[in-house]
Amino acid sequence: MKRLDGRALDELRRVELIPGFTKFAEGSCLISCGDTMVLCNASVEEKVPSHVLQGGWITAEYSMLPRANRDRSRRDVSKLKLSPRSAEIQRLIGRSLRSAVDLKKLSGIAITLDCDVLQGDGGTRTASVTGGFVALVLCFRKLMAQGKLQEMPVNTFVSGVSAGIVDGAAMLDLQYFEDSRADVDLNCVMDGRGGIIELQGTGEGRPFTLEEQQQLLKLCAKGNRELQQLQHDVLGDLV
């Protein structure tokens, strides 16, 4: 089966990570995966939520600009409520990044990752995790340079990628044209040791088998290894 953009079934789109993209955020990264572009900014507040009894906290906010897609969408603020999709995605991003961080080392510091989709062509939630991790590490390094953190609280990479079954073929890193036609859609977040942090699989057009799930997981494992190598190229060693 030939893909619209000529990629092999197990091939990522062209990925670019641009660290330090914005001036004022403590950490930032612009990530592009094909035609999908997400700006990730990490902001520090030296005050933690009331439910945090010790250490620190990491959370995320996610939004899509009105013309990130083919048609203009209304901003959440104009509807006076957060859309269910945005709420679900930002919880995914927060959970994914917290899983790799020793929160006890944050010493009363809260970090918010703002992930804003500038252009969406599939895979925005997983791109937010991958780019958000780069922004988070840069934020930690700035805090360490300022003497506000004594050591790096994260020691493994985190990335996310999608896979799916389209017209009977399992393929990695779906763009919108493929995602909109997929019978099965799977998002997978993994750490640098190959452990699964988050797995979201949906039979959009039909149920899928355990064998198909394993096939998609193998594709995602390959994609996440490649994404984490790109993160390493940008960040170097974490510790």
Coordinates of C-alpha atoms in Angstrom, one line a residue:
M1 CA 0.0 0.0 0.0
K2 CA 1.3 3.5 -0.9
R3 CA 0.7 6.3 1.5
L4 CA -0.3 9.8 0.2
D5 CA 3.1 11.3 1.2
G6 CA 5.1 8.4 -0.1
R7 CA 6.3 7.2 3.3
A8 CA 6.8 3.6 4.2
L9 CA 4.2 2.1 6.5
D10 CA 6.7 2.1 9.5
E11 CA 8.1 5.6 8.8
L12 CA 7.6 8.8 10.8
R13 CA 6.8 12.0 9.2
R14 CA 9.7 14.5 9.0
V15 CA 10.1 15.7 12.6
E16 CA 11.8 19.0 13.7
L17 CA 12.4 20.1 17.3
I18 CA 13.3 23.8 17.8
P19 CA 14.3 24.4 21.4
G20 CA 14.1 27.9 23.0
F21 CA 11.6 29.0 20.4
T22 CA 10.0 31.8 22.6
K23 CA 11.8 34.5 24.6
F24 CA 10.1 34.6 27.9
A25 CA 9.1 31.0 28.9
E26 CA 11.5 29.2 31.2
G27 CA 11.5 26.4 28.6
S28 CA 10.1 26.2 25.1
C29 CA 10.0 24.0 22.0
L30 CA 8.3 24.2 18.6
I31 CA 7.7 20.7 17.3
S32 CA 6.7 20.0 13.7
C33 CA 5.6 16.5 12.6
G34 CA 4.9 16.8 8.9
D35 CA 2.3 19.6 8.6
T36 CA 1.4 19.4 12.3
M37 CA 3.0 22.2 14.4
V38 CA 2.7 22.6 18.2
L39 CA 4.3 25.3 20.3
C40 CA 5.1 24.1 23.8
N41 CA 6.0 26.5 26.6
A42 CA 6.9 25.6 30.2
S43 CA 6.1 28.3 32.8
V44 CA 7.2 28.2 36.5
E45 CA 5.2 29.3 39.5
E46 CA 6.7 29.0 43.0
K47 CA 3.4 27.9 44.5
V48 CA 1.9 24.4 44.2
P49 CA -1.8 23.4 44.2
S50 CA -3.4 22.7 47.5
H51 CA -3.5 18.9 46.9
V52 CA 0.3 18.7 46.7
L53 CA 1.5 18.1 50.2
Q54 CA 5.2 17.9 49.4
G55 CA 7.5 18.4 46.4
G56 CA 6.1 20.1 43.3
W57 CA 3.6 19.6 40.5
I58 CA 3.5 19.5 36.7
T59 CA 0.3 20.1 34.7
A60 CA -0.6 21.0 31.1
E61 CA -3.0 23.1 29.1
Y62 CA -3.8 22.3 25.5
S63 CA -5.6 24.4 22.9
M64 CA -5.9 24.6 19.1
L65 CA -5.8 27.9 17.4
P66 CA -9.0 28.8 15.4
R67 CA -7.4 28.3 12.0
A68 CA -5.1 25.3 13.0
N69 CA -7.5 23.2 11.0
R70 CA -9.2 23.4 7.6
D71 CA -12.2 25.3 9.1
R72 CA -12.1 27.9 11.8
S73 CA -13.0 26.5 15.2
R74 CA -14.2 28.7 18.1
R75 CA -11.9 29.4 21.0
D76 CA -12.8 27.7 24.2
V77 CA -12.9 31.1 25.9
S78 CA -15.7 32.2 23.6
K79 CA -17.7 29.2 24.7
L80 CA -17.0 29.9 28.4
K81 CA -15.9 26.3 28.9
L82 CA -13.1 24.0 28.0
S83 CA -14.0 21.5 25.3
P84 CA -14.1 17.8 26.4
R85 CA -11.4 17.0 23.8
S86 CA -9.0 19.7 25.1
A87 CA -9.6 18.6 28.7
E88 CA -8.9 15.0 27.9
I89 CA -5.7 15.8 25.9
Q90 CA -4.2 18.1 28.5
R91 CA -4.8 15.5 31.2
L92 CA -2.9 13.0 29.0
I93 CA 0.0 15.4 28.5
G94 CA 0.2 16.2 32.2
R95 CA 0.1 12.5 33.2
S96 CA 2.7 11.6 30.6
L97 CA 5.2 14.2 31.7
R98 CA 4.7 13.6 35.5
S99 CA 5.4 9.9 35.1
A100 CA 9.1 10.7 34.3
V101 CA 9.7 13.3 37.0
D102 CA 10.6 12.8 40.6
L103 CA 8.1 15.4 41.9
K104 CA 9.6 15.4 45.4
K105 CA 12.7 17.1 43.9
L106 CA 10.7 20.1 42.7
S107 CA 10.7 21.8 46.2
G108 CA 7.4 23.7 46.0
I109 CA 7.6 24.5 42.3
A110 CA 4.7 24.1 39.9
I111 CA 5.3 24.0 36.1
T112 CA 2.6 24.4 33.5
L113 CA 3.1 23.2 30.0
D114 CA 1.1 25.2 27.5
C115 CA 0.7 23.2 24.3
D116 CA -0.8 25.3 21.5
V117 CA -1.5 23.8 18.1
L118 CA -0.6 26.2 15.4
Q119 CA -1.4 23.8 12.6
G120 CA -3.1 20.4 13.0
D121 CA -2.7 17.5 10.6
G122 CA -3.0 14.6 12.9
G123 CA -1.1 13.5 16.0
T124 CA -1.3 16.8 17.9
R125 CA -1.6 15.2 21.3
T126 CA 1.4 13.0 20.9
A127 CA 3.4 15.8 19.3
S128 CA 2.5 17.9 22.4
V129 CA 4.0 15.2 24.7
T130 CA 7.2 14.9 22.6
G131 CA 7.7 18.7 22.3
G132 CA 6.5 19.3 25.9
F133 CA 9.2 17.0 27.2
V134 CA 11.9 19.1 25.6
A135 CA 10.4 22.3 26.9
L136 CA 10.2 20.8 30.4
V137 CA 13.9 19.7 30.5
L138 CA 15.0 23.1 29.3
C139 CA 12.9 24.6 32.1
F140 CA 14.5 22.3 34.7
R141 CA 18.0 23.3 33.4
K142 CA 17.2 27.0 33.8
L143 CA 15.9 26.4 37.4
M144 CA 19.1 24.5 38.2
A145 CA 21.2 27.3 36.8
Q146 CA 19.3 29.7 39.0
G147 CA 19.9 27.5 42.1
K148 CA 16.2 26.8 42.5
L149 CA 16.7 23.0 41.8
Q150 CA 19.6 21.0 43.2
E151 CA 19.5 18.2 40.6
M152 CA 17.7 17.2 37.4
P153 CA 14.4 15.6 38.5
V154 CA 14.0 13.5 35.3
N155 CA 16.3 10.7 34.1
T156 CA 14.4 9.2 31.1
F157 CA 13.1 10.6 27.9
V158 CA 9.4 10.7 27.1
S159 CA 7.7 10.8 23.7
G160 CA 4.4 9.9 22.0
V161 CA 3.3 8.7 18.6
S162 CA 0.3 7.3 16.9
A163 CA -0.3 4.3 14.7
G164 CA -3.4 2.9 13.1
I165 CA -5.0 0.5 10.6
V166 CA -6.1 2.1 7.4
D167 CA -7.6 0.1 4.5
G168 CA -6.3 -3.1 6.3
A169 CA -2.7 -1.9 6.6
A170 CA -1.0 -1.0 9.9
M171 CA 0.9 2.2 9.7
L172 CA 2.9 4.6 11.9
D173 CA 2.3 8.3 12.6
L174 CA -1.0 9.0 10.9
Q175 CA -1.6 12.3 9.2
Y176 CA -5.1 13.7 9.1
F177 CA -6.1 12.1 5.8
E178 CA -5.2 8.7 7.2
D179 CA -6.5 9.3 10.7
S180 CA -9.9 10.3 9.4
R181 CA -10.2 7.0 7.5
A182 CA -8.7 4.7 10.1
D183 CA -10.5 1.6 11.3
V184 CA -8.2 1.5 14.3
D185 CA -6.4 4.4 16.0
L186 CA -3.8 4.0 18.7
N187 CA -1.8 6.6 20.7
C188 CA 1.2 5.4 22.7
V189 CA 3.5 7.3 25.1
M190 CA 6.7 5.6 26.1
D191 CA 9.7 6.3 28.3
G192 CA 13.4 5.9 27.3
R193 CA 13.4 2.3 28.6
G194 CA 10.6 1.2 26.3
G195 CA 8.0 1.2 29.0
I196 CA 4.5 2.2 28.2
I197 CA 3.3 5.3 30.0
E198 CA -0.1 5.8 28.3
L199 CA -1.9 3.7 25.7
Q200 CA -5.1 4.8 24.0
G201 CA -6.6 2.4 21.4
T202 CA -10.0 2.8 19.7
G203 CA -11.8 0.6 17.2
E204 CA -13.2 3.5 15.1
G205 CA -14.6 1.4 12.3
R206 CA -14.4 -2.1 13.8
P207 CA -13.1 -4.0 16.8
F208 CA -9.4 -5.0 16.6
T209 CA -7.6 -8.1 17.7
L210 CA -4.8 -8.6 20.2
E211 CA -2.5 -9.5 17.3
E212 CA -3.3 -6.2 15.6
Q213 CA -2.7 -4.3 18.9
Q214 CA 0.7 -5.9 19.2
Q215 CA 1.5 -5.0 15.6
L216 CA 0.6 -1.4 16.3
L217 CA 2.6 -1.3 19.5
K218 CA 5.7 -2.5 17.7
L219 CA 5.3 0.3 15.2
C220 CA 4.9 2.8 18.1
A221 CA 7.9 1.4 19.9
K222 CA 10.0 2.0 16.7
G223 CA 8.6 5.5 16.3
N224 CA 9.2 6.5 19.9
R225 CA 12.8 5.2 19.8
E226 CA 13.4 7.5 16.8
L227 CA 11.7 10.5 18.5
Q228 CA 13.7 10.0 21.6
Q229 CA 16.9 10.0 19.6
L230 CA 15.8 13.4 18.1
Q231 CA 15.2 14.6 21.7
H232 CA 18.7 13.4 22.6
D233 CA 20.1 15.2 19.6
V234 CA 18.6 18.5 20.9
L235 CA 19.1 18.0 24.6
G236 CA 22.1 15.8 25.0
D237 CA 22.3 13.5 28.1
L238 CA 19.7 14.3 30.7
V239 CA 22.1 13.9 33.7

